[in-house]
């Protein structure tokens, strides 16, 4: 029996929701029927990755359909600037590659390099960007705002027209599936050249809402607990007692409060405060806490000592010395450990 239009759209919406765990997705998702192929995926799919609908929809439209201009994703460390296109690509079975640039990067080295040939002369070898164009990769140029503006301008033809001219006369025209993203901490306006920024659509990336981060951290904790308990994280939901649920949620709540406090400090003191805390760092905090319990690393039965020592290993010890004590004080202020004793 052939499905009606409404049933087909419901099927598409269900499949889309299974592939992209998302907050704020409308009840009906139209025009994504091309997703309903064989469902094969390539790349590393992070199963607990969480999308926000606005950023997912815009990046998906560009990657999957090639709609509108390339995206320039900017925002603080750990807000998903790289992982957003990477995780969309992985779920769509698309090749993904990237390069990190800096103040000394020249556009030409992304396109081609002159290397010795077998006959003792020199030959032109394609760079990472040109290879991505030929292969049809989703390609990210990370830290784009650190690249000299004059060198950014040399990439304008690639961003707008998908074409590059090599010194040996070859012309590389991009594969139909080639997509290019720029990512950076800023929106590339310090040494502004509109001919560069006009090639992109700009989207600010931000941290996930606190309730979403709390739920992701809770799931991460429970999966680790399940691994240590029975060797598998797949069935963690079957091993959650009311007491464990309350205990973990209270500690996760502390962790997210601390992360938010660190981010607030960074926002208020951007020039003098180096550190900010991503959800990735929160996961690392949980990892260290669970490992310490598993292998008896703390040797002190005290919540504050246990959590602080795990935070040191996961985050604090990698910061400048002058900021370490400030983070310790912030932890003590935000943790309210009496509520979780």
mmCIF file of C-alpha atoms in Angstrom:
data_model
loop_
_atom_site.group_PDB
_atom_site.id
_atom_site.type_symbol
_atom_site.label_atom_id
_atom_site.label_comp_id
_atom_site.label_asym_id
_atom_site.label_seq_id
_atom_site.Cartn_x
_atom_site.Cartn_y
_atom_site.Cartn_z
ATOM 1 C CA UNK A 1 0.000 0.000 0.000
ATOM 2 C CA UNK A 2 1.476 3.325 -1.086
ATOM 3 C CA UNK A 3 1.935 5.958 1.596
ATOM 4 C CA UNK A 4 -0.013 9.200 1.322
ATOM 5 C CA UNK A 5 1.719 12.594 1.256
ATOM 6 C CA UNK A 6 1.088 13.226 4.961
ATOM 7 C CA UNK A 7 2.455 9.792 5.897
ATOM 8 C CA UNK A 8 5.548 10.315 3.749
ATOM 9 C CA UNK A 9 6.248 13.671 5.391
ATOM 10 C CA UNK A 10 5.755 12.125 8.835
ATOM 11 C CA UNK A 11 8.243 9.402 7.891
ATOM 12 C CA UNK A 12 10.750 11.989 6.711
ATOM 13 C CA UNK A 13 10.297 14.050 9.877
ATOM 14 C CA UNK A 14 10.814 10.970 12.054
ATOM 15 C CA UNK A 15 13.984 10.024 10.177
ATOM 16 C CA UNK A 16 15.331 13.566 10.393
ATOM 17 C CA UNK A 17 14.666 13.620 14.133
ATOM 18 C CA UNK A 18 16.512 10.315 14.552
ATOM 19 C CA UNK A 19 19.558 11.609 12.679
ATOM 20 C CA UNK A 20 19.670 15.064 14.269
ATOM 21 C CA UNK A 21 18.950 15.296 17.967
ATOM 22 C CA UNK A 22 17.753 18.851 18.163
ATOM 23 C CA UNK A 23 16.185 21.482 20.418
ATOM 24 C CA UNK A 24 13.556 23.716 18.855
ATOM 25 C CA UNK A 25 12.873 21.664 15.705
ATOM 26 C CA UNK A 26 9.373 22.378 14.295
ATOM 27 C CA UNK A 27 6.814 19.568 14.427
ATOM 28 C CA UNK A 28 6.871 19.215 10.631
ATOM 29 C CA UNK A 29 10.068 19.326 8.603
ATOM 30 C CA UNK A 30 9.496 19.847 4.884
ATOM 31 C CA UNK A 31 11.732 19.286 1.870
ATOM 32 C CA UNK A 32 14.272 16.929 3.375
ATOM 33 C CA UNK A 33 13.186 13.829 1.479
ATOM 34 C CA UNK A 34 16.663 13.275 0.044
ATOM 35 C CA UNK A 35 17.659 12.065 3.502
ATOM 36 C CA UNK A 36 15.589 8.931 3.012
ATOM 37 C CA UNK A 37 18.176 7.050 0.971
ATOM 38 C CA UNK A 38 20.010 4.040 2.352
ATOM 39 C CA UNK A 39 21.032 5.945 5.463
ATOM 40 C CA UNK A 40 24.731 5.151 5.151
ATOM 41 C CA UNK A 41 27.045 7.350 7.209
ATOM 42 C CA UNK A 42 30.737 8.117 7.066
ATOM 43 C CA UNK A 43 32.989 9.873 9.536
ATOM 44 C CA UNK A 44 32.669 9.737 13.286
ATOM 45 C CA UNK A 45 29.095 10.304 14.416
ATOM 46 C CA UNK A 46 28.973 11.546 18.007
ATOM 47 C CA UNK A 47 25.740 9.960 19.159
ATOM 48 C CA UNK A 48 25.033 12.389 22.009
ATOM 49 C CA UNK A 49 25.723 15.509 19.943
ATOM 50 C CA UNK A 50 22.967 18.087 20.349
ATOM 51 C CA UNK A 51 21.924 20.556 17.641
ATOM 52 C CA UNK A 52 20.032 23.821 17.937
ATOM 53 C CA UNK A 53 17.444 24.156 15.197
ATOM 54 C CA UNK A 54 18.505 27.537 13.756
ATOM 55 C CA UNK A 55 22.168 26.596 13.298
ATOM 56 C CA UNK A 56 21.315 23.058 12.160
ATOM 57 C CA UNK A 57 18.776 24.207 9.578
ATOM 58 C CA UNK A 58 21.056 26.856 8.078
ATOM 59 C CA UNK A 59 24.165 24.650 7.933
ATOM 60 C CA UNK A 60 22.168 21.650 6.696
ATOM 61 C CA UNK A 61 20.651 23.706 3.863
ATOM 62 C CA UNK A 62 24.134 24.739 2.748
ATOM 63 C CA UNK A 63 25.807 21.336 3.081
ATOM 64 C CA UNK A 64 22.998 19.199 1.681
ATOM 65 C CA UNK A 65 21.541 21.484 -0.984
ATOM 66 C CA UNK A 66 24.274 24.072 -1.569
ATOM 67 C CA UNK A 67 21.788 26.843 -0.784
ATOM 68 C CA UNK A 68 22.989 30.420 -0.137
ATOM 69 C CA UNK A 69 26.531 31.586 0.607
ATOM 70 C CA UNK A 70 29.220 29.731 2.541
ATOM 71 C CA UNK A 71 28.928 30.094 6.307
ATOM 72 C CA UNK A 72 31.269 31.973 8.615
ATOM 73 C CA UNK A 73 30.745 30.525 12.106
ATOM 74 C CA UNK A 74 32.084 32.644 14.957
ATOM 75 C CA UNK A 75 31.901 32.580 18.727
ATOM 76 C CA UNK A 76 33.658 31.463 21.898
ATOM 77 C CA UNK A 77 35.755 28.347 22.283
ATOM 78 C CA UNK A 78 33.651 25.212 22.637
ATOM 79 C CA UNK A 79 30.439 26.526 21.085
ATOM 80 C CA UNK A 80 30.442 24.030 18.195
ATOM 81 C CA UNK A 81 31.915 26.081 15.362
ATOM 82 C CA UNK A 82 33.785 23.086 13.967
ATOM 83 C CA UNK A 83 31.638 20.267 15.300
ATOM 84 C CA UNK A 84 28.401 21.603 13.742
ATOM 85 C CA UNK A 85 29.430 21.087 10.079
ATOM 86 C CA UNK A 86 31.496 18.029 11.044
ATOM 87 C CA UNK A 87 28.544 16.249 12.680
ATOM 88 C CA UNK A 88 26.103 17.188 9.904
ATOM 89 C CA UNK A 89 28.595 15.842 7.362
ATOM 90 C CA UNK A 90 29.062 12.608 9.303
ATOM 91 C CA UNK A 91 25.318 11.999 9.437
ATOM 92 C CA UNK A 92 24.935 12.671 5.712
ATOM 93 C CA UNK A 93 27.863 10.461 4.719
ATOM 94 C CA UNK A 94 29.885 13.404 3.411
ATOM 95 C CA UNK A 95 33.679 13.701 3.316
ATOM 96 C CA UNK A 96 34.963 16.259 5.809
ATOM 97 C CA UNK A 97 38.365 17.930 6.078
ATOM 98 C CA UNK A 98 39.821 21.069 7.624
ATOM 99 C CA UNK A 99 42.897 23.226 7.990
ATOM 100 C CA UNK A 100 43.906 25.655 10.740
ATOM 101 C CA UNK A 101 45.445 28.932 9.560
ATOM 102 C CA UNK A 102 47.311 31.747 11.297
ATOM 103 C CA UNK A 103 49.054 35.112 10.811
ATOM 104 C CA UNK A 104 51.770 33.591 8.607
ATOM 105 C CA UNK A 105 49.463 31.516 6.387
ATOM 106 C CA UNK A 106 49.488 32.281 2.671
ATOM 107 C CA UNK A 107 46.495 31.410 0.515
ATOM 108 C CA UNK A 108 48.725 29.739 -2.052
ATOM 109 C CA UNK A 109 49.924 27.077 0.409
ATOM 110 C CA UNK A 110 46.320 25.964 0.928
ATOM 111 C CA UNK A 111 45.964 25.520 -2.822
ATOM 112 C CA UNK A 112 49.311 24.111 -3.968
ATOM 113 C CA UNK A 113 52.940 23.561 -3.025
ATOM 114 C CA UNK A 114 56.031 23.329 -5.149
ATOM 115 C CA UNK A 115 57.803 20.055 -4.339
ATOM 116 C CA UNK A 116 60.783 18.175 -5.833
ATOM 117 C CA UNK A 117 59.907 15.850 -8.705
ATOM 118 C CA UNK A 118 61.373 12.441 -9.546
ATOM 119 C CA UNK A 119 63.467 13.892 -12.394
ATOM 120 C CA UNK A 120 65.207 16.349 -10.061
ATOM 121 C CA UNK A 121 63.062 19.333 -10.991
ATOM 122 C CA UNK A 122 60.036 20.817 -9.268
ATOM 123 C CA UNK A 123 56.360 20.012 -9.610
ATOM 124 C CA UNK A 124 53.112 21.451 -8.268
ATOM 125 C CA UNK A 125 51.277 19.339 -5.698
ATOM 126 C CA UNK A 126 47.718 20.139 -4.680
ATOM 127 C CA UNK A 127 47.193 21.580 -1.193
ATOM 128 C CA UNK A 128 44.466 20.567 1.237
ATOM 129 C CA UNK A 129 41.951 23.084 -0.064
ATOM 130 C CA UNK A 130 42.381 22.162 -3.731
ATOM 131 C CA UNK A 131 42.120 18.453 -2.880
ATOM 132 C CA UNK A 132 38.895 19.129 -0.985
ATOM 133 C CA UNK A 133 37.529 21.003 -4.001
ATOM 134 C CA UNK A 134 38.268 18.077 -6.311
ATOM 135 C CA UNK A 135 36.902 15.463 -3.903
ATOM 136 C CA UNK A 136 33.741 17.362 -2.981
ATOM 137 C CA UNK A 137 34.587 17.642 0.728
ATOM 138 C CA UNK A 138 32.920 19.777 3.361
ATOM 139 C CA UNK A 139 35.993 21.877 4.159
ATOM 140 C CA UNK A 140 36.647 24.152 7.141
ATOM 141 C CA UNK A 141 39.236 26.914 7.354
ATOM 142 C CA UNK A 142 39.650 27.319 11.106
ATOM 143 C CA UNK A 143 40.887 30.529 12.817
ATOM 144 C CA UNK A 144 40.076 32.425 9.613
ATOM 145 C CA UNK A 145 40.237 35.805 11.333
ATOM 146 C CA UNK A 146 43.936 35.249 12.128
ATOM 147 C CA UNK A 147 44.842 34.967 8.449
ATOM 148 C CA UNK A 148 46.077 38.236 6.888
ATOM 149 C CA UNK A 149 43.299 40.088 5.089
ATOM 150 C CA UNK A 150 45.313 40.225 1.861
ATOM 151 C CA UNK A 151 45.559 36.425 1.919
ATOM 152 C CA UNK A 152 41.846 36.080 2.676
ATOM 153 C CA UNK A 153 41.144 38.128 -0.459
ATOM 154 C CA UNK A 154 43.117 35.616 -2.495
ATOM 155 C CA UNK A 155 40.494 33.009 -1.563
ATOM 156 C CA UNK A 156 37.527 35.082 -2.765
ATOM 157 C CA UNK A 157 37.200 33.231 -6.087
ATOM 158 C CA UNK A 158 37.116 29.904 -4.294
ATOM 159 C CA UNK A 159 34.487 31.039 -1.782
ATOM 160 C CA UNK A 160 32.242 32.593 -4.410
ATOM 161 C CA UNK A 161 32.853 30.676 -7.637
ATOM 162 C CA UNK A 162 34.582 27.463 -6.606
ATOM 163 C CA UNK A 163 37.533 27.949 -8.908
ATOM 164 C CA UNK A 164 41.282 28.236 -8.415
ATOM 165 C CA UNK A 165 44.087 28.864 -10.919
ATOM 166 C CA UNK A 166 47.376 27.042 -10.371
ATOM 167 C CA UNK A 167 50.794 28.457 -11.377
ATOM 168 C CA UNK A 168 51.294 25.610 -13.863
ATOM 169 C CA UNK A 169 48.202 26.689 -15.806
ATOM 170 C CA UNK A 170 45.778 24.122 -14.416
ATOM 171 C CA UNK A 171 42.330 25.268 -13.360
ATOM 172 C CA UNK A 172 40.654 23.483 -10.450
ATOM 173 C CA UNK A 173 36.884 23.729 -10.504
ATOM 174 C CA UNK A 174 35.114 22.494 -7.429
ATOM 175 C CA UNK A 175 33.092 19.301 -7.303
ATOM 176 C CA UNK A 176 29.335 19.894 -7.057
ATOM 177 C CA UNK A 177 29.398 18.697 -3.441
ATOM 178 C CA UNK A 178 32.241 20.954 -2.298
ATOM 179 C CA UNK A 179 31.292 23.242 0.595
ATOM 180 C CA UNK A 180 33.535 25.699 2.441
ATOM 181 C CA UNK A 181 33.156 27.057 5.968
ATOM 182 C CA UNK A 182 35.191 29.640 7.866
ATOM 183 C CA UNK A 183 35.351 29.493 11.660
ATOM 184 C CA UNK A 184 36.829 31.988 14.111
ATOM 185 C CA UNK A 185 36.428 33.546 17.546
ATOM 186 C CA UNK A 186 35.503 36.917 15.988
ATOM 187 C CA UNK A 187 33.410 37.986 13.008
ATOM 188 C CA UNK A 188 36.514 39.029 11.029
ATOM 189 C CA UNK A 189 36.042 42.795 11.329
ATOM 190 C CA UNK A 190 39.276 43.865 13.045
ATOM 191 C CA UNK A 191 40.911 44.609 9.681
ATOM 192 C CA UNK A 192 37.692 44.637 7.705
ATOM 193 C CA UNK A 193 37.614 44.173 3.948
ATOM 194 C CA UNK A 194 34.047 43.894 2.702
ATOM 195 C CA UNK A 195 35.150 42.028 -0.415
ATOM 196 C CA UNK A 196 36.079 39.166 1.942
ATOM 197 C CA UNK A 197 33.108 39.245 4.303
ATOM 198 C CA UNK A 198 30.647 39.667 1.422
ATOM 199 C CA UNK A 199 31.467 36.092 0.372
ATOM 200 C CA UNK A 200 30.001 34.663 3.582
ATOM 201 C CA UNK A 201 26.825 34.526 5.609
ATOM 202 C CA UNK A 202 27.686 35.043 9.300
ATOM 203 C CA UNK A 203 26.245 32.987 12.131
ATOM 204 C CA UNK A 204 27.138 33.479 15.791
ATOM 205 C CA UNK A 205 27.547 30.251 17.736
ATOM 206 C CA UNK A 206 26.768 30.127 21.448
ATOM 207 C CA UNK A 207 26.767 27.573 24.232
ATOM 208 C CA UNK A 208 23.772 25.282 24.534
ATOM 209 C CA UNK A 209 21.063 26.250 27.044
ATOM 210 C CA UNK A 210 21.822 25.158 30.605
ATOM 211 C CA UNK A 211 19.011 22.572 30.670
ATOM 212 C CA UNK A 212 20.364 20.896 27.529
ATOM 213 C CA UNK A 213 23.943 20.891 28.806
ATOM 214 C CA UNK A 214 22.743 19.453 32.121
ATOM 215 C CA UNK A 215 20.940 16.629 30.345
ATOM 216 C CA UNK A 216 23.949 15.841 28.140
ATOM 217 C CA UNK A 217 26.261 15.818 31.169
ATOM 218 C CA UNK A 218 23.814 13.588 33.052
ATOM 219 C CA UNK A 219 23.728 11.102 30.174
ATOM 220 C CA UNK A 220 27.519 11.131 29.892
ATOM 221 C CA UNK A 221 27.842 10.382 33.628
ATOM 222 C CA UNK A 222 25.270 7.579 33.477
ATOM 223 C CA UNK A 223 26.914 5.973 30.457
ATOM 224 C CA UNK A 224 30.255 5.883 32.289
ATOM 225 C CA UNK A 225 28.565 4.507 35.389
ATOM 226 C CA UNK A 226 27.002 1.766 33.252
ATOM 227 C CA UNK A 227 30.371 0.910 31.678
ATOM 228 C CA UNK A 228 31.984 0.556 35.106
ATOM 229 C CA UNK A 229 29.003 -1.426 36.426
ATOM 230 C CA UNK A 230 28.344 -3.930 33.636
ATOM 231 C CA UNK A 231 30.771 -3.141 30.812
ATOM 232 C CA UNK A 232 28.280 -1.477 28.468
ATOM 233 C CA UNK A 233 26.917 2.031 28.097
ATOM 234 C CA UNK A 234 24.138 0.991 25.723
ATOM 235 C CA UNK A 235 21.631 0.047 28.432
ATOM 236 C CA UNK A 236 22.422 2.668 31.064
ATOM 237 C CA UNK A 237 18.766 3.652 31.427
ATOM 238 C CA UNK A 238 18.039 0.254 32.947
ATOM 239 C CA UNK A 239 20.474 0.825 35.812
ATOM 240 C CA UNK A 240 19.301 4.115 37.328
ATOM 241 C CA UNK A 241 17.884 3.997 40.834
ATOM 242 C CA UNK A 242 16.043 7.039 42.268
ATOM 243 C CA UNK A 243 18.945 7.578 44.673
ATOM 244 C CA UNK A 244 21.546 7.520 41.876
ATOM 245 C CA UNK A 245 19.417 9.799 39.706
ATOM 246 C CA UNK A 246 19.162 12.396 42.489
ATOM 247 C CA UNK A 247 22.855 12.182 43.333
ATOM 248 C CA UNK A 248 24.054 12.567 39.732
ATOM 249 C CA UNK A 249 21.658 15.374 38.859
ATOM 250 C CA UNK A 250 22.753 17.366 41.918
ATOM 251 C CA UNK A 251 26.431 17.065 40.967
ATOM 252 C CA UNK A 252 25.789 17.800 37.306
ATOM 253 C CA UNK A 253 23.888 20.912 38.371
ATOM 254 C CA UNK A 254 27.006 22.060 40.236
ATOM 255 C CA UNK A 255 29.191 21.415 37.191
ATOM 256 C CA UNK A 256 26.997 23.439 34.831
ATOM 257 C CA UNK A 257 26.828 26.315 37.347
ATOM 258 C CA UNK A 258 30.623 26.365 37.517
ATOM 259 C CA UNK A 259 30.914 26.270 33.721
ATOM 260 C CA UNK A 260 28.470 29.160 33.374
ATOM 261 C CA UNK A 261 30.360 31.149 36.008
ATOM 262 C CA UNK A 262 33.639 30.679 34.132
ATOM 263 C CA UNK A 263 31.989 31.792 30.899
ATOM 264 C CA UNK A 264 30.563 34.875 32.601
ATOM 265 C CA UNK A 265 34.035 35.772 33.869
ATOM 266 C CA UNK A 266 35.400 35.413 30.361
ATOM 267 C CA UNK A 267 32.657 37.613 28.893
ATOM 268 C CA UNK A 268 33.232 40.328 31.504
ATOM 269 C CA UNK A 269 37.045 40.239 31.371
ATOM 270 C CA UNK A 270 37.777 39.151 27.826
ATOM 271 C CA UNK A 271 41.141 40.916 27.563
ATOM 272 C CA UNK A 272 42.496 39.695 30.902
ATOM 273 C CA UNK A 273 40.802 36.324 31.408
ATOM 274 C CA UNK A 274 41.978 33.440 29.246
ATOM 275 C CA UNK A 275 39.758 30.527 30.184
ATOM 276 C CA UNK A 276 36.254 29.510 29.217
ATOM 277 C CA UNK A 277 34.620 26.127 29.774
ATOM 278 C CA UNK A 278 32.970 24.098 27.027
ATOM 279 C CA UNK A 279 30.619 21.153 27.419
ATOM 280 C CA UNK A 280 33.590 19.056 26.272
ATOM 281 C CA UNK A 281 35.474 20.204 29.381
ATOM 282 C CA UNK A 282 32.462 19.316 31.553
ATOM 283 C CA UNK A 283 32.534 15.803 30.075
ATOM 284 C CA UNK A 284 36.243 15.662 30.916
ATOM 285 C CA UNK A 285 35.437 16.695 34.495
ATOM 286 C CA UNK A 286 32.968 13.819 34.750
ATOM 287 C CA UNK A 287 35.535 11.416 33.269
ATOM 288 C CA UNK A 288 38.126 12.396 35.874
ATOM 289 C CA UNK A 289 35.628 12.167 38.712
ATOM 290 C CA UNK A 290 34.466 8.695 37.681
ATOM 291 C CA UNK A 291 37.997 7.411 37.113
ATOM 292 C CA UNK A 292 39.081 8.731 40.522
ATOM 293 C CA UNK A 293 36.277 6.769 42.139
ATOM 294 C CA UNK A 294 36.992 3.666 40.140
ATOM 295 C CA UNK A 295 40.702 3.627 40.956
ATOM 296 C CA UNK A 296 40.572 5.285 44.399
ATOM 297 C CA UNK A 297 42.642 8.328 43.418
ATOM 298 C CA UNK A 298 41.256 10.806 45.946
ATOM 299 C CA UNK A 299 41.727 8.913 49.228
ATOM 300 C CA UNK A 300 39.548 11.488 51.004
ATOM 301 C CA UNK A 301 35.837 10.850 51.424
ATOM 302 C CA UNK A 302 34.763 14.420 50.830
ATOM 303 C CA UNK A 303 32.591 15.829 48.038
ATOM 304 C CA UNK A 304 34.431 19.106 47.751
ATOM 305 C CA UNK A 305 37.886 17.495 47.595
ATOM 306 C CA UNK A 306 36.697 14.850 45.135
ATOM 307 C CA UNK A 307 35.075 17.261 42.698
ATOM 308 C CA UNK A 308 37.774 19.910 42.949
ATOM 309 C CA UNK A 309 40.597 17.434 42.327
ATOM 310 C CA UNK A 310 38.767 16.098 39.272
ATOM 311 C CA UNK A 311 38.239 19.663 38.043
ATOM 312 C CA UNK A 312 41.955 20.358 38.487
ATOM 313 C CA UNK A 313 42.924 17.384 36.325
ATOM 314 C CA UNK A 314 40.294 18.043 33.679
ATOM 315 C CA UNK A 315 40.600 21.821 33.410
ATOM 316 C CA UNK A 316 42.377 23.965 36.007
ATOM 317 C CA UNK A 317 45.881 22.503 35.642
ATOM 318 C CA UNK A 318 45.921 23.484 31.969
ATOM 319 C CA UNK A 319 45.327 27.190 32.693
ATOM 320 C CA UNK A 320 47.774 30.035 33.327
ATOM 321 C CA UNK A 321 48.908 30.027 36.967
ATOM 322 C CA UNK A 322 47.349 33.421 37.678
ATOM 323 C CA UNK A 323 43.895 32.099 36.729
ATOM 324 C CA UNK A 324 43.997 28.768 38.547
ATOM 325 C CA UNK A 325 43.218 30.133 42.003
ATOM 326 C CA UNK A 326 40.452 32.308 40.579
ATOM 327 C CA UNK A 327 38.754 29.210 39.132
ATOM 328 C CA UNK A 328 39.138 27.400 42.478
ATOM 329 C CA UNK A 329 37.431 30.309 44.243
ATOM 330 C CA UNK A 330 34.693 30.372 41.628
ATOM 331 C CA UNK A 331 34.154 26.634 42.128
ATOM 332 C CA UNK A 332 33.844 27.084 45.878
ATOM 333 C CA UNK A 333 31.409 29.955 45.373
ATOM 334 C CA UNK A 334 29.205 28.211 42.811
ATOM 335 C CA UNK A 335 29.291 24.650 44.053
ATOM 336 C CA UNK A 336 27.073 24.970 47.162
ATOM 337 C CA UNK A 337 28.372 21.574 48.218
ATOM 338 C CA UNK A 338 26.270 21.465 51.361
ATOM 339 C CA UNK A 339 23.327 20.639 49.129
ATOM 340 C CA UNK A 340 25.005 17.515 47.777
ATOM 341 C CA UNK A 341 26.640 16.075 50.877
#
